[in-house]
Amino acid sequence: MTRRNLGKLAVATGAVAAVGTGVGTTLSRSADAAATWKTTGTAVSALAGFDNQMKSFMQARGISAGQLAVTYKGRLVLARGYSTVDTLTVQPTSLFRVASLSKSITAAAIMKLVQDGKLSLSTPVTKILTITPPAGQTRDTRWSAITIKRLLQHLGGWDSSLSGDPEFMDATISKALGVPMELKHADVIRFQAGRKPNYAPGTKVAYSNFGYLLAGRVIEKVSGLSYATYVQQKLLTPLKIKRMALGWSISKHTGEMSYESQYTGKTVLNNTGATVKAPYGTFSMGIHDANGGWIASAPDLVKWAKMFDAGSSVLNTTSLNAIWAKPETGISNGWYYGLGWQVRPVSGGTGRNTWHTGSLPGTSTMLVRTSGGMSWATLFNRRDDASGKSYGDIDAAMWTAANGVKAWPTHDYFSKYFS
């Protein structure tokens, strides 16, 4: 979600729903409707519309690797991998960077701590973390009004459209603090502690990766565990999700896809100033852990999404209700940002569509839960190409496929991918 503000996110899922160990290569090929088309996973004739939409979407944009998982009434009914390159095979279990879909994970981890009585959403972050600005600077008094809840609802007061996103200001921070790249979380926090918020906390919604960076550090401070360890022990393991992990900036996990972009830039992993491919070093996956650092497969993500359907031992009904609760401000055109999810009440207020999108160089993702009992996850290994076509169009494409299903299948593939 590095290129978008919250207003631009409003196009996703709702308006349509209400109506119905290495690095990758930078491809020079353009979109090619005749590209080789390969699929993996079990084909389901009743759901062929989803395959057709993915094929059209990927070939029009020259995307080499994609993945889709679909659930209906809690059952995994489709899990597919897609590729448009002869030498590449994408399995349903292949791993992709999921970018800002990570925010629902971080918010859920915070809610788990709240549920266990170890944290309160109303606690100011300054009561938990030491927020100290650089020498000679003074921390703005408004920091004391930045609560944990406001961090998660993008109400902390920072607006990257006005002052830049500090998680993409590595060279600026390195120079200002006199520290080497690759930066640490503490460097970003110290730099930001010396800057004034753009708004009084709680008064205006502005999408903030930095708020989730702070939330990740709160999880570590309160739990006494690393961010990843806490998430895996308290959230993923009980759900039998074993493939998800924090991604790396250069190396790949076993089964992880390579990422593609037409762009290059200067590395932020050291101070050499070397030019690198955009997905491999123009941003730090380590810095982005809690706001955009996870890797997963599409089946992993819809399994994760299923957890939000009903209260459980992981998150009870009270916790889920807090996740969907309206913020103190920021309701726009019928939707709002809850805790780690975007939310649009539908069906007279008795149901809701919830979703999130993700975007980093080499990554475009979407995770959707619908009031009608469907969910889907789409993952791609690029977000830009010579076609210039929108990647947000995948939302409408998936709704078109869903609305075309005449009879949903009764099988459930979850046991095939989780044990």
Coordinates of N, CA, C and O in Angstrom, one line a residue, residues 112-186:
K112 N -5.3 -9.9 20.2 CA -5.0 -11.1 21.0 C -4.4 -10.7 22.3 O -4.8 -11.2 23.4
L113 N -3.5 -9.7 22.3 CA -3.0 -9.2 23.6 C -4.1 -8.5 24.4 O -4.1 -8.7 25.7
V114 N -5.0 -7.8 23.8 CA -6.1 -7.2 24.5 C -7.0 -8.2 25.1 O -7.4 -8.2 26.3
Q115 N -7.3 -9.2 24.3 CA -8.2 -10.3 24.8 C -7.6 -11.0 26.0 O -8.3 -11.5 26.9
D116 N -6.3 -11.2 26.0 CA -5.6 -11.9 27.1 C -5.3 -10.9 28.3 O -4.6 -11.3 29.2
G117 N -5.8 -9.7 28.2 CA -5.7 -8.8 29.3 C -4.3 -8.2 29.5 O -4.0 -7.6 30.6
K118 N -3.5 -8.2 28.4 CA -2.2 -7.7 28.5 C -2.0 -6.3 27.9 O -0.9 -5.7 28.0
L119 N -3.1 -5.8 27.4 CA -3.0 -4.5 26.6 C -4.4 -3.9 26.5 O -5.4 -4.6 26.6
S120 N -4.4 -2.6 26.4 CA -5.7 -1.9 26.2 C -5.6 -1.0 24.9 O -4.5 -0.4 24.7
L121 N -6.6 -1.0 24.1 CA -6.6 -0.2 22.9 C -6.5 1.3 23.2 O -6.1 2.1 22.3
S122 N -6.9 1.7 24.4 CA -6.9 3.1 24.7 C -5.6 3.6 25.3 O -5.4 4.8 25.6
T123 N -4.6 2.7 25.4 CA -3.4 3.1 26.0 C -2.5 3.9 25.0 O -2.4 3.4 23.8
P124 N -2.0 5.0 25.4 CA -1.1 5.8 24.4 C 0.2 4.9 24.2 O 0.7 4.3 25.0
V125 N 0.6 5.0 22.9 CA 1.8 4.2 22.6 C 3.0 4.7 23.4 O 3.9 3.9 23.6
T126 N 3.0 5.9 23.8 CA 4.2 6.5 24.6 C 4.2 5.8 26.0 O 5.2 6.0 26.6
K127 N 3.2 5.2 26.4 CA 3.2 4.5 27.7 C 3.8 3.1 27.6 O 4.1 2.5 28.6
I128 N 4.0 2.7 26.4 CA 4.6 1.3 26.2 C 5.9 1.4 25.5 O 6.8 0.7 26.0
L129 N 6.1 2.2 24.6 CA 7.4 2.4 23.9 C 8.1 3.7 24.3 O 7.5 4.7 24.6
T130 N 9.4 3.6 24.3 CA 10.2 4.8 24.5 C 10.3 5.6 23.2 O 10.9 5.0 22.2
I131 N 9.7 6.7 23.1 CA 9.7 7.5 21.9 C 10.6 8.7 22.1 O 10.2 9.7 22.6
T132 N 11.9 8.6 21.7 CA 12.8 9.7 21.9 C 13.3 10.3 20.6 O 13.9 9.5 19.8
P133 N 13.2 11.6 20.4 CA 13.7 12.2 19.2 C 15.2 12.3 19.2 O 15.9 12.1 20.2
P134 N 15.7 12.7 18.0 CA 17.2 12.9 17.9 C 17.6 14.1 18.9 O 16.8 14.9 19.3
A135 N 18.9 14.0 19.2 CA 19.4 15.1 20.1 C 19.1 16.5 19.6 O 19.3 16.7 18.4
G136 N 18.7 17.3 20.5 CA 18.4 18.7 20.1 C 17.0 18.9 19.6 O 16.6 20.1 19.4
Q137 N 16.2 17.9 19.5 CA 14.8 18.0 19.1 C 13.9 17.6 20.2 O 14.3 16.9 21.2
T138 N 12.7 18.1 20.2 CA 11.7 17.8 21.2 C 10.5 17.1 20.6 O 10.0 17.4 19.5
R139 N 10.0 16.1 21.3 CA 8.9 15.3 20.9 C 7.6 16.2 21.0 O 7.4 16.8 22.0
D140 N 6.8 16.2 20.0 CA 5.6 16.9 20.0 C 4.6 16.4 21.1 O 4.5 15.2 21.2
T141 N 4.0 17.3 21.8 CA 3.1 16.9 22.9 C 1.9 16.0 22.4 O 1.3 15.3 23.2
R142 N 1.6 16.1 21.1 CA 0.4 15.4 20.6 C 0.7 13.9 20.6 O -0.3 13.1 20.4
W143 N 1.9 13.5 20.7 CA 2.2 12.0 20.8 C 1.5 11.4 21.9 O 1.1 10.2 21.8
S144 N 1.2 12.1 23.0 CA 0.5 11.5 24.1 C -0.9 11.1 23.8 O -1.6 10.3 24.5
A145 N -1.5 11.6 22.7 CA -2.8 11.3 22.3 C -2.9 10.2 21.2 O -4.0 9.8 20.8
I146 N -1.7 9.6 20.9 CA -1.7 8.5 19.9 C -1.9 7.2 20.6 O -1.0 6.6 21.2
T147 N -3.1 6.7 20.6 CA -3.4 5.4 21.3 C -3.2 4.2 20.4 O -3.0 4.4 19.1
I148 N -3.1 3.0 20.9 CA -3.0 1.8 20.1 C -4.1 1.7 19.1 O -3.8 1.4 17.9
K149 N -5.3 2.0 19.5 CA -6.4 2.0 18.5 C -6.2 2.9 17.4 O -6.5 2.6 16.2
R150 N -5.8 4.1 17.7 CA -5.6 5.1 16.6 C -4.5 4.7 15.7 O -4.5 5.0 14.5
L151 N -3.4 4.0 16.2 CA -2.4 3.5 15.3 C -3.0 2.5 14.2 O -2.8 2.6 13.1
L152 N -3.9 1.6 14.7 CA -4.5 0.6 13.8 C -5.5 1.2 12.9 O -5.8 0.6 11.9
Q153 N -6.1 2.3 13.2 CA -7.2 2.9 12.4 C -6.7 4.0 11.6 O -7.5 4.8 11.0
H154 N -5.4 4.2 11.5 CA -4.8 5.3 10.7 C -5.2 6.6 11.2 O -5.4 7.6 10.4
L155 N -5.3 6.8 12.5 CA -5.7 8.1 13.1 C -4.6 8.6 13.9 O -4.8 9.5 14.8
G156 N -3.3 8.2 13.7 CA -2.2 8.7 14.5 C -1.8 10.1 14.2 O -1.1 10.7 15.0
G157 N -2.2 10.7 13.1 CA -1.9 12.1 12.8 C -0.9 12.3 11.7 O -0.6 13.4 11.3
W158 N -0.3 11.2 11.2 CA 0.7 11.3 10.1 C 0.1 11.1 8.8 O -0.8 10.3 8.5
D159 N 0.5 11.9 7.8 CA 0.0 11.9 6.5 C 1.1 11.9 5.5 O 1.8 12.9 5.3
S160 N 1.4 10.7 4.9 CA 2.5 10.6 4.0 C 2.4 11.4 2.7 O 3.4 11.8 2.1
S161 N 1.2 11.8 2.4 CA 1.0 12.7 1.2 C 1.5 14.1 1.5 O 1.8 14.8 0.5
L162 N 1.6 14.4 2.7 CA 2.1 15.7 3.1 C 3.6 15.7 3.5 O 4.3 16.7 3.2
S163 N 4.0 14.7 4.3 CA 5.3 14.7 4.8 C 6.2 13.5 4.5 O 7.3 13.3 5.0
G164 N 5.6 12.6 3.6 CA 6.4 11.5 3.2 C 6.2 10.3 4.1 O 5.9 10.5 5.3
D165 N 6.4 9.1 3.6 CA 6.3 7.9 4.4 C 7.7 7.6 4.9 O 8.6 7.3 4.1
P166 N 7.9 7.6 6.2 CA 9.2 7.4 6.7 C 9.8 6.0 6.4 O 11.0 5.8 6.5
E167 N 8.9 5.1 6.1 CA 9.4 3.7 5.8 C 10.0 3.6 4.4 O 10.5 2.6 3.9
F168 N 9.8 4.7 3.6 CA 10.4 4.8 2.3 C 11.4 6.0 2.2 O 11.6 6.6 1.1
M169 N 11.9 6.5 3.3 CA 12.8 7.6 3.4 C 14.1 7.2 4.0 O 14.8 7.9 4.7
D170 N 14.6 6.0 3.6 CA 15.7 5.4 4.2 C 17.0 6.3 4.1 O 17.7 6.5 5.1
A171 N 17.2 6.8 2.9 CA 18.5 7.6 2.7 C 18.4 8.9 3.5 O 19.4 9.3 4.1
T172 N 17.2 9.5 3.5 CA 17.0 10.7 4.3 C 17.2 10.5 5.8 O 17.9 11.3 6.5
I173 N 16.7 9.4 6.3 CA 16.8 9.1 7.7 C 18.3 8.7 8.0 O 18.9 9.2 9.0
S174 N 18.9 8.0 7.1 CA 20.3 7.6 7.3 C 21.2 8.9 7.5 O 22.1 9.0 8.4
K175 N 21.0 9.8 6.6 CA 21.8 11.1 6.6 C 21.4 11.9 7.8 O 22.3 12.4 8.5
A176 N 20.1 12.0 8.1 CA 19.7 12.9 9.3 C 20.2 12.3 10.6 O 20.6 13.1 11.5
L177 N 20.3 11.0 10.8 CA 20.7 10.5 12.1 C 22.1 10.1 12.1 O 22.7 9.7 13.2
G178 N 22.8 10.0 10.9 CA 24.2 9.6 10.9 C 24.3 8.1 11.2 O 25.3 7.7 11.8
V179 N 23.3 7.3 10.7 CA 23.4 5.9 10.9 C 23.4 5.2 9.5 O 23.0 5.8 8.5
P180 N 24.0 4.0 9.4 CA 24.1 3.4 8.1 C 22.8 2.7 7.7 O 22.0 2.4 8.6
M181 N 22.6 2.5 6.5 CA 21.6 1.6 6.0 C 22.2 0.2 5.9 O 23.3 0.0 5.7
E182 N 21.4 -0.8 6.2 CA 20.0 -0.9 6.2 C 19.5 -0.4 7.6 O 20.1 -0.8 8.6
L183 N 18.4 0.4 7.6 CA 17.9 1.0 8.9 C 17.3 -0.1 9.7 O 16.9 -1.2 9.3
K184 N 17.2 0.2 11.0 CA 16.5 -0.6 12.0 C 15.2 0.2 12.3 O 15.0 1.4 12.1
H185 N 14.2 -0.6 12.9 CA 13.0 0.0 13.3 C 13.2 1.2 14.3 O 12.6 2.3 14.1
A186 N 14.2 1.1 15.2 CA 14.5 2.1 16.1 C 14.9 3.4 15.4 O 14.7 4.5 15.9

